[in-house]
mmCIF file of C-alpha atoms in Angstrom:
data_model
loop_
_atom_site.group_PDB
_atom_site.id
_atom_site.type_symbol
_atom_site.label_atom_id
_atom_site.label_comp_id
_atom_site.label_asym_id
_atom_site.label_seq_id
_atom_site.Cartn_x
_atom_site.Cartn_y
_atom_site.Cartn_z
ATOM 1 C CA MET A 201 0.000 0.000 0.000
ATOM 2 C CA HIS A 202 1.331 3.426 -0.961
ATOM 3 C CA PRO A 203 1.037 6.428 1.327
ATOM 4 C CA LEU A 204 -1.206 9.235 0.127
ATOM 5 C CA LEU A 205 0.538 12.038 -1.700
ATOM 6 C CA PRO A 206 -0.328 15.732 -1.881
ATOM 7 C CA ASP A 207 -2.069 17.048 -4.979
ATOM 8 C CA LEU A 208 0.195 17.535 -8.027
ATOM 9 C CA SER A 209 -0.495 21.276 -7.890
ATOM 10 C CA GLU A 210 1.628 21.338 -4.723
ATOM 11 C CA ILE A 211 4.786 20.487 -6.686
ATOM 12 C CA ARG A 212 5.196 23.947 -8.205
ATOM 13 C CA LYS A 213 4.290 25.685 -4.922
ATOM 14 C CA LYS A 214 6.809 23.689 -2.904
ATOM 15 C CA ARG A 215 9.517 23.940 -5.574
ATOM 16 C CA VAL A 216 9.214 27.729 -5.904
ATOM 17 C CA LYS A 217 9.047 28.208 -2.126
ATOM 18 C CA LEU A 218 12.291 26.231 -1.751
ATOM 19 C CA GLY A 219 14.042 28.119 -4.568
ATOM 20 C CA ILE A 220 14.569 25.035 -6.731
ATOM 21 C CA ASN A 221 14.236 25.411 -10.496
ATOM 22 C CA GLN A 222 12.609 22.794 -12.737
ATOM 23 C CA ARG A 223 15.944 21.663 -14.150
ATOM 24 C CA GLU A 224 17.407 20.982 -10.677
ATOM 25 C CA LEU A 225 14.298 19.095 -9.601
ATOM 26 C CA GLY A 226 14.378 17.025 -12.780
ATOM 27 C CA LEU A 227 18.054 16.166 -12.286
ATOM 28 C CA HIS A 228 17.429 14.956 -8.741
ATOM 29 C CA VAL A 229 14.489 12.728 -9.666
ATOM 30 C CA GLY A 230 15.822 11.432 -12.983
ATOM 31 C CA VAL A 231 13.717 13.264 -15.569
ATOM 32 C CA ASN A 232 14.276 16.277 -17.801
ATOM 33 C CA GLN A 233 13.014 19.818 -17.232
ATOM 34 C CA SER A 234 10.312 19.363 -19.869
ATOM 35 C CA THR A 235 8.750 16.516 -17.899
ATOM 36 C CA ILE A 236 8.622 18.626 -14.730
ATOM 37 C CA THR A 237 7.001 21.476 -16.705
ATOM 38 C CA LYS A 238 4.351 19.110 -18.112
ATOM 39 C CA ILE A 239 3.602 17.675 -14.663
ATOM 40 C CA GLU A 240 3.237 21.142 -13.135
ATOM 41 C CA ASN A 241 0.978 22.275 -15.992
ATOM 42 C CA GLY A 242 -1.181 19.143 -15.808
ATOM 43 C CA LYS A 243 -0.230 18.048 -19.341
ATOM 44 C CA ILE A 244 0.838 14.517 -18.329
ATOM 45 C CA ARG A 245 -0.087 12.006 -15.654
ATOM 46 C CA PRO A 246 3.184 10.864 -14.095
ATOM 47 C CA SER A 247 3.676 7.479 -12.458
ATOM 48 C CA TYR A 248 3.131 7.140 -8.744
ATOM 49 C CA GLU A 249 6.835 6.336 -8.314
ATOM 50 C CA LEU A 250 7.879 9.587 -10.007
ATOM 51 C CA VAL A 251 5.442 11.688 -7.974
ATOM 52 C CA TYR A 252 6.611 9.956 -4.794
ATOM 53 C CA SER A 253 10.261 10.714 -5.711
ATOM 54 C CA ILE A 254 9.440 14.358 -6.396
ATOM 55 C CA PHE A 255 7.651 14.895 -3.085
ATOM 56 C CA ARG A 256 10.274 12.957 -1.158
ATOM 57 C CA PHE A 257 13.009 15.138 -2.660
ATOM 58 C CA LEU A 258 11.089 18.363 -1.972
ATOM 59 C CA GLU A 259 10.400 17.285 1.610
ATOM 60 C CA SER A 260 14.092 16.579 2.142
ATOM 61 C CA PHE A 261 14.756 20.230 1.280
ATOM 62 C CA GLU A 262 12.142 21.359 3.781
ATOM 63 C CA ASP A 263 14.028 19.463 6.486
ATOM 64 C CA SER A 264 16.743 22.056 6.907
ATOM 65 C CA SER A 265 16.607 22.278 10.695
ATOM 66 C CA ILE A 266 20.363 21.752 11.091
ATOM 67 C CA GLY A 267 21.229 24.141 8.303
ATOM 68 C CA LEU A 268 22.150 24.190 4.659
ATOM 69 C CA ILE A 269 25.206 22.678 3.037
ATOM 70 C CA GLY A 270 26.285 26.152 1.964
ATOM 71 C CA ASP A 271 26.704 26.996 5.663
ATOM 72 C CA ILE A 272 29.532 24.467 6.056
ATOM 73 C CA GLN A 273 31.069 24.301 2.578
ATOM 74 C CA VAL A 274 34.787 24.942 2.170
ATOM 75 C CA THR A 275 35.694 27.551 -0.438
ATOM 76 C CA PRO A 276 37.468 27.981 -2.733
ATOM 77 C CA VAL A 277 37.683 24.443 -4.088
ATOM 78 C CA THR A 278 41.170 23.119 -4.833
ATOM 79 C CA PHE A 279 41.238 21.206 -8.123
ATOM 80 C CA VAL A 280 43.901 19.212 -9.913
ATOM 81 C CA ASN A 281 44.002 18.915 -13.704
ATOM 82 C CA LYS A 282 43.654 15.415 -15.134
ATOM 83 C CA SER A 283 46.864 15.805 -17.169
ATOM 84 C CA GLU A 284 49.023 16.825 -14.194
ATOM 85 C CA GLN A 285 51.437 14.317 -12.725
ATOM 86 C CA LEU A 286 50.400 12.285 -9.706
ATOM 87 C CA ARG A 287 53.370 13.829 -7.892
ATOM 88 C CA ARG A 288 51.688 17.256 -8.030
ATOM 89 C CA ALA A 289 48.312 15.941 -6.873
ATOM 90 C CA LEU A 290 49.873 14.150 -3.904
ATOM 91 C CA SER A 291 51.865 17.244 -2.996
ATOM 92 C CA MET A 292 48.694 19.370 -3.070
ATOM 93 C CA MET A 293 46.856 16.843 -0.913
ATOM 94 C CA GLN A 294 49.670 16.580 1.637
ATOM 95 C CA ASN A 295 50.322 20.327 1.856
ATOM 96 C CA ARG A 296 46.651 21.130 2.400
ATOM 97 C CA GLY A 297 45.711 18.116 4.501
ATOM 98 C CA PHE A 298 43.200 16.780 1.960
ATOM 99 C CA LYS A 299 42.347 13.110 1.456
ATOM 100 C CA GLN A 300 40.761 13.738 -1.953
ATOM 101 C CA LEU A 301 40.609 16.291 -4.747
ATOM 102 C CA PRO A 302 38.175 16.928 -7.583
ATOM 103 C CA VAL A 303 39.747 16.584 -11.039
ATOM 104 C CA LYS A 304 39.144 19.025 -13.890
ATOM 105 C CA ASP A 305 39.705 18.989 -17.631
ATOM 106 C CA GLY A 306 39.614 22.651 -18.548
ATOM 107 C CA GLU A 307 36.516 23.994 -16.793
ATOM 108 C CA LEU A 308 34.727 20.640 -16.535
ATOM 109 C CA VAL A 309 34.831 18.463 -13.418
ATOM 110 C CA VAL A 310 35.663 15.035 -14.850
ATOM 111 C CA GLY A 311 36.589 12.936 -11.836
ATOM 112 C CA SER A 312 38.206 12.722 -8.443
ATOM 113 C CA ILE A 313 41.418 11.407 -6.959
ATOM 114 C CA SER A 314 41.878 10.191 -3.405
ATOM 115 C CA GLU A 315 44.408 8.590 -1.119
ATOM 116 C CA ARG A 316 42.346 5.428 -1.516
ATOM 117 C CA SER A 317 42.468 5.415 -5.331
ATOM 118 C CA VAL A 318 46.238 5.964 -5.281
ATOM 119 C CA SER A 319 46.890 3.300 -2.644
ATOM 120 C CA ARG A 320 44.996 0.760 -4.766
ATOM 121 C CA GLN A 321 47.539 1.340 -7.541
ATOM 122 C CA ILE A 322 50.573 1.327 -5.236
ATOM 123 C CA VAL A 323 49.972 -2.279 -4.193
ATOM 124 C CA LYS A 324 49.964 -3.379 -7.838
ATOM 125 C CA VAL A 325 53.536 -2.296 -8.672
ATOM 126 C CA LYS A 326 57.001 -3.244 -7.439
ATOM 127 C CA ASP A 327 58.323 0.316 -7.425
ATOM 128 C CA PRO A 328 55.598 2.812 -6.424
ATOM 129 C CA THR A 329 57.839 5.776 -7.276
ATOM 130 C CA GLN A 330 57.312 4.973 -10.952
ATOM 131 C CA LEU A 331 53.702 6.074 -10.501
ATOM 132 C CA LEU A 332 54.647 9.643 -9.561
ATOM 133 C CA ASN A 333 55.172 10.792 -13.168
ATOM 134 C CA LYS A 334 51.919 9.297 -14.472
ATOM 135 C CA PRO A 335 48.953 11.591 -15.166
ATOM 136 C CA VAL A 336 46.220 11.988 -12.575
ATOM 137 C CA SER A 337 43.744 10.597 -15.130
ATOM 138 C CA GLU A 338 45.211 7.108 -14.563
ATOM 139 C CA PHE A 339 44.158 7.227 -10.895
ATOM 140 C CA MET A 340 40.892 9.051 -11.373
ATOM 141 C CA GLU A 341 37.571 7.843 -10.014
ATOM 142 C CA ASP A 342 34.047 9.150 -10.665
ATOM 143 C CA PRO A 343 33.428 12.854 -10.008
ATOM 144 C CA PHE A 344 31.964 13.855 -6.668
ATOM 145 C CA PRO A 345 28.215 14.526 -6.768
ATOM 146 C CA MET A 346 27.142 18.158 -7.024
ATOM 147 C CA VAL A 347 24.310 19.745 -5.069
ATOM 148 C CA PRO A 348 23.068 23.332 -4.809
ATOM 149 C CA GLU A 349 24.394 25.121 -1.726
ATOM 150 C CA SER A 350 20.759 25.480 -0.625
ATOM 151 C CA THR A 351 20.582 21.711 0.003
ATOM 152 C CA PRO A 352 19.866 20.746 3.642
ATOM 153 C CA ILE A 353 22.814 19.256 5.523
ATOM 154 C CA SER A 354 20.598 16.312 6.511
ATOM 155 C CA TRP A 355 20.194 15.353 2.856
ATOM 156 C CA VAL A 356 23.928 15.514 2.138
ATOM 157 C CA THR A 357 24.734 13.514 5.274
ATOM 158 C CA SER A 358 23.122 10.430 3.758
ATOM 159 C CA LEU A 359 24.901 11.067 0.449
ATOM 160 C CA LEU A 360 28.279 11.215 2.213
ATOM 161 C CA GLN A 361 27.716 7.658 3.441
ATOM 162 C CA HIS A 362 28.493 6.569 -0.135
ATOM 163 C CA VAL A 363 31.008 9.125 -1.458
ATOM 164 C CA GLN A 364 34.061 10.890 -0.037
ATOM 165 C CA ALA A 365 32.975 14.439 -0.845
ATOM 166 C CA VAL A 366 30.178 16.518 -2.325
ATOM 167 C CA LEU A 367 30.719 19.603 -4.462
ATOM 168 C CA THR A 368 28.350 22.510 -3.925
ATOM 169 C CA THR A 369 27.094 24.737 -6.703
ATOM 170 C CA ARG A 370 25.982 28.336 -6.927
ATOM 171 C CA LYS A 371 24.178 29.428 -10.090
ATOM 172 C CA GLY A 372 25.260 26.204 -11.813
ATOM 173 C CA ARG A 373 28.985 26.608 -11.071
ATOM 174 C CA VAL A 374 31.075 24.648 -8.575
ATOM 175 C CA PHE A 375 31.487 26.863 -5.543
ATOM 176 C CA GLY A 376 32.474 24.716 -2.543
ATOM 177 C CA ILE A 377 33.203 21.236 -1.234
ATOM 178 C CA VAL A 378 32.014 19.286 1.812
ATOM 179 C CA THR A 379 33.537 16.101 3.242
ATOM 180 C CA ASN A 380 32.700 13.898 6.218
ATOM 181 C CA ALA A 381 35.390 15.771 8.151
ATOM 182 C CA ASP A 382 33.455 19.008 7.592
ATOM 183 C CA LEU A 383 30.264 17.397 8.925
ATOM 184 C CA ILE A 384 32.085 16.160 12.014
ATOM 185 C CA LYS A 385 33.414 19.677 12.670
ATOM 186 C CA VAL A 386 29.858 21.042 12.541
ATOM 187 C CA ILE A 387 28.523 18.428 14.936
ATOM 188 C CA SER A 388 31.408 18.832 17.386
ATOM 189 C CA THR A 389 31.006 22.620 17.568
ATOM 190 C CA ARG A 390 27.286 22.528 18.420
#
Protein backbone atom coordinates (compact mmCIF):
# COMPACT_ATOMS: atom_id res chain seq x y z
CA MET A 1 0.00 0.00 0.00
CA HIS A 2 1.33 3.43 -0.96
CA PRO A 3 1.04 6.43 1.33
CA LEU A 4 -1.21 9.24 0.13
CA LEU A 5 0.54 12.04 -1.70
CA PRO A 6 -0.33 15.73 -1.88
CA ASP A 7 -2.07 17.05 -4.98
CA LEU A 8 0.20 17.54 -8.03
CA SER A 9 -0.50 21.28 -7.89
CA GLU A 10 1.63 21.34 -4.72
CA ILE A 11 4.79 20.49 -6.69
CA ARG A 12 5.20 23.95 -8.21
CA LYS A 13 4.29 25.68 -4.92
CA LYS A 14 6.81 23.69 -2.90
CA ARG A 15 9.52 23.94 -5.57
CA VAL A 16 9.21 27.73 -5.90
CA LYS A 17 9.05 28.21 -2.13
CA LEU A 18 12.29 26.23 -1.75
CA GLY A 19 14.04 28.12 -4.57
CA ILE A 20 14.57 25.03 -6.73
CA ASN A 21 14.24 25.41 -10.50
CA GLN A 22 12.61 22.79 -12.74
CA ARG A 23 15.94 21.66 -14.15
CA GLU A 24 17.41 20.98 -10.68
CA LEU A 25 14.30 19.09 -9.60
CA GLY A 26 14.38 17.02 -12.78
CA LEU A 27 18.05 16.17 -12.29
CA HIS A 28 17.43 14.96 -8.74
CA VAL A 29 14.49 12.73 -9.67
CA GLY A 30 15.82 11.43 -12.98
CA VAL A 31 13.72 13.26 -15.57
CA ASN A 32 14.28 16.28 -17.80
CA GLN A 33 13.01 19.82 -17.23
CA SER A 34 10.31 19.36 -19.87
CA THR A 35 8.75 16.52 -17.90
CA ILE A 36 8.62 18.63 -14.73
CA THR A 37 7.00 21.48 -16.70
CA LYS A 38 4.35 19.11 -18.11
CA ILE A 39 3.60 17.68 -14.66
CA GLU A 40 3.24 21.14 -13.14
CA ASN A 41 0.98 22.28 -15.99
CA GLY A 42 -1.18 19.14 -15.81
CA LYS A 43 -0.23 18.05 -19.34
CA ILE A 44 0.84 14.52 -18.33
CA ARG A 45 -0.09 12.01 -15.65
CA PRO A 46 3.18 10.86 -14.09
CA SER A 47 3.68 7.48 -12.46
CA TYR A 48 3.13 7.14 -8.74
CA GLU A 49 6.84 6.34 -8.31
CA LEU A 50 7.88 9.59 -10.01
CA VAL A 51 5.44 11.69 -7.97
CA TYR A 52 6.61 9.96 -4.79
CA SER A 53 10.26 10.71 -5.71
CA ILE A 54 9.44 14.36 -6.40
CA PHE A 55 7.65 14.89 -3.08
CA ARG A 56 10.27 12.96 -1.16
CA PHE A 57 13.01 15.14 -2.66
CA LEU A 58 11.09 18.36 -1.97
CA GLU A 59 10.40 17.29 1.61
CA SER A 60 14.09 16.58 2.14
CA PHE A 61 14.76 20.23 1.28
CA GLU A 62 12.14 21.36 3.78
CA ASP A 63 14.03 19.46 6.49
CA SER A 64 16.74 22.06 6.91
CA SER A 65 16.61 22.28 10.70
CA ILE A 66 20.36 21.75 11.09
CA GLY A 67 21.23 24.14 8.30
CA LEU A 68 22.15 24.19 4.66
CA ILE A 69 25.21 22.68 3.04
CA GLY A 70 26.29 26.15 1.96
CA ASP A 71 26.70 27.00 5.66
CA ILE A 72 29.53 24.47 6.06
CA GLN A 73 31.07 24.30 2.58
CA VAL A 74 34.79 24.94 2.17
CA THR A 75 35.69 27.55 -0.44
CA PRO A 76 37.47 27.98 -2.73
CA VAL A 77 37.68 24.44 -4.09
CA THR A 78 41.17 23.12 -4.83
CA PHE A 79 41.24 21.21 -8.12
CA VAL A 80 43.90 19.21 -9.91
CA ASN A 81 44.00 18.91 -13.70
CA LYS A 82 43.65 15.42 -15.13
CA SER A 83 46.86 15.81 -17.17
CA GLU A 84 49.02 16.82 -14.19
CA GLN A 85 51.44 14.32 -12.73
CA LEU A 86 50.40 12.28 -9.71
CA ARG A 87 53.37 13.83 -7.89
CA ARG A 88 51.69 17.26 -8.03
CA ALA A 89 48.31 15.94 -6.87
CA LEU A 90 49.87 14.15 -3.90
CA SER A 91 51.87 17.24 -3.00
CA MET A 92 48.69 19.37 -3.07
CA MET A 93 46.86 16.84 -0.91
CA GLN A 94 49.67 16.58 1.64
CA ASN A 95 50.32 20.33 1.86
CA ARG A 96 46.65 21.13 2.40
CA GLY A 97 45.71 18.12 4.50
CA PHE A 98 43.20 16.78 1.96
CA LYS A 99 42.35 13.11 1.46
CA GLN A 100 40.76 13.74 -1.95
CA LEU A 101 40.61 16.29 -4.75
CA PRO A 102 38.17 16.93 -7.58
CA VAL A 103 39.75 16.58 -11.04
CA LYS A 104 39.14 19.02 -13.89
CA ASP A 105 39.71 18.99 -17.63
CA GLY A 106 39.61 22.65 -18.55
CA GLU A 107 36.52 23.99 -16.79
CA LEU A 108 34.73 20.64 -16.53
CA VAL A 109 34.83 18.46 -13.42
CA VAL A 110 35.66 15.03 -14.85
CA GLY A 111 36.59 12.94 -11.84
CA SER A 112 38.21 12.72 -8.44
CA ILE A 113 41.42 11.41 -6.96
CA SER A 114 41.88 10.19 -3.41
CA GLU A 115 44.41 8.59 -1.12
CA ARG A 116 42.35 5.43 -1.52
CA SER A 117 42.47 5.42 -5.33
CA VAL A 118 46.24 5.96 -5.28
CA SER A 119 46.89 3.30 -2.64
CA ARG A 120 45.00 0.76 -4.77
CA GLN A 121 47.54 1.34 -7.54
CA ILE A 122 50.57 1.33 -5.24
CA VAL A 123 49.97 -2.28 -4.19
CA LYS A 124 49.96 -3.38 -7.84
CA VAL A 125 53.54 -2.30 -8.67
CA LYS A 126 57.00 -3.24 -7.44
CA ASP A 127 58.32 0.32 -7.43
CA PRO A 128 55.60 2.81 -6.42
CA THR A 129 57.84 5.78 -7.28
CA GLN A 130 57.31 4.97 -10.95
CA LEU A 131 53.70 6.07 -10.50
CA LEU A 132 54.65 9.64 -9.56
CA ASN A 133 55.17 10.79 -13.17
CA LYS A 134 51.92 9.30 -14.47
CA PRO A 135 48.95 11.59 -15.17
CA VAL A 136 46.22 11.99 -12.58
CA SER A 137 43.74 10.60 -15.13
CA GLU A 138 45.21 7.11 -14.56
CA PHE A 139 44.16 7.23 -10.90
CA MET A 140 40.89 9.05 -11.37
CA GLU A 141 37.57 7.84 -10.01
CA ASP A 142 34.05 9.15 -10.66
CA PRO A 143 33.43 12.85 -10.01
CA PHE A 144 31.96 13.86 -6.67
CA PRO A 145 28.21 14.53 -6.77
CA MET A 146 27.14 18.16 -7.02
CA VAL A 147 24.31 19.75 -5.07
CA PRO A 148 23.07 23.33 -4.81
CA GLU A 149 24.39 25.12 -1.73
CA SER A 150 20.76 25.48 -0.63
CA THR A 151 20.58 21.71 0.00
CA PRO A 152 19.87 20.75 3.64
CA ILE A 153 22.81 19.26 5.52
CA SER A 154 20.60 16.31 6.51
CA TRP A 155 20.19 15.35 2.86
CA VAL A 156 23.93 15.51 2.14
CA THR A 157 24.73 13.51 5.27
CA SER A 158 23.12 10.43 3.76
CA LEU A 159 24.90 11.07 0.45
CA LEU A 160 28.28 11.22 2.21
CA GLN A 161 27.72 7.66 3.44
CA HIS A 162 28.49 6.57 -0.13
CA VAL A 163 31.01 9.13 -1.46
CA GLN A 164 34.06 10.89 -0.04
CA ALA A 165 32.97 14.44 -0.84
CA VAL A 166 30.18 16.52 -2.33
CA LEU A 167 30.72 19.60 -4.46
CA THR A 168 28.35 22.51 -3.92
CA THR A 169 27.09 24.74 -6.70
CA ARG A 170 25.98 28.34 -6.93
CA LYS A 171 24.18 29.43 -10.09
CA GLY A 172 25.26 26.20 -11.81
CA ARG A 173 28.99 26.61 -11.07
CA VAL A 174 31.07 24.65 -8.58
CA PHE A 175 31.49 26.86 -5.54
CA GLY A 176 32.47 24.72 -2.54
CA ILE A 177 33.20 21.24 -1.23
CA VAL A 178 32.01 19.29 1.81
CA THR A 179 33.54 16.10 3.24
CA ASN A 180 32.70 13.90 6.22
CA ALA A 181 35.39 15.77 8.15
CA ASP A 182 33.45 19.01 7.59
CA LEU A 183 30.26 17.40 8.92
CA ILE A 184 32.09 16.16 12.01
CA LYS A 185 33.41 19.68 12.67
CA VAL A 186 29.86 21.04 12.54
CA ILE A 187 28.52 18.43 14.94
CA SER A 188 31.41 18.83 17.39
CA THR A 189 31.01 22.62 17.57
CA ARG A 190 27.29 22.53 18.42
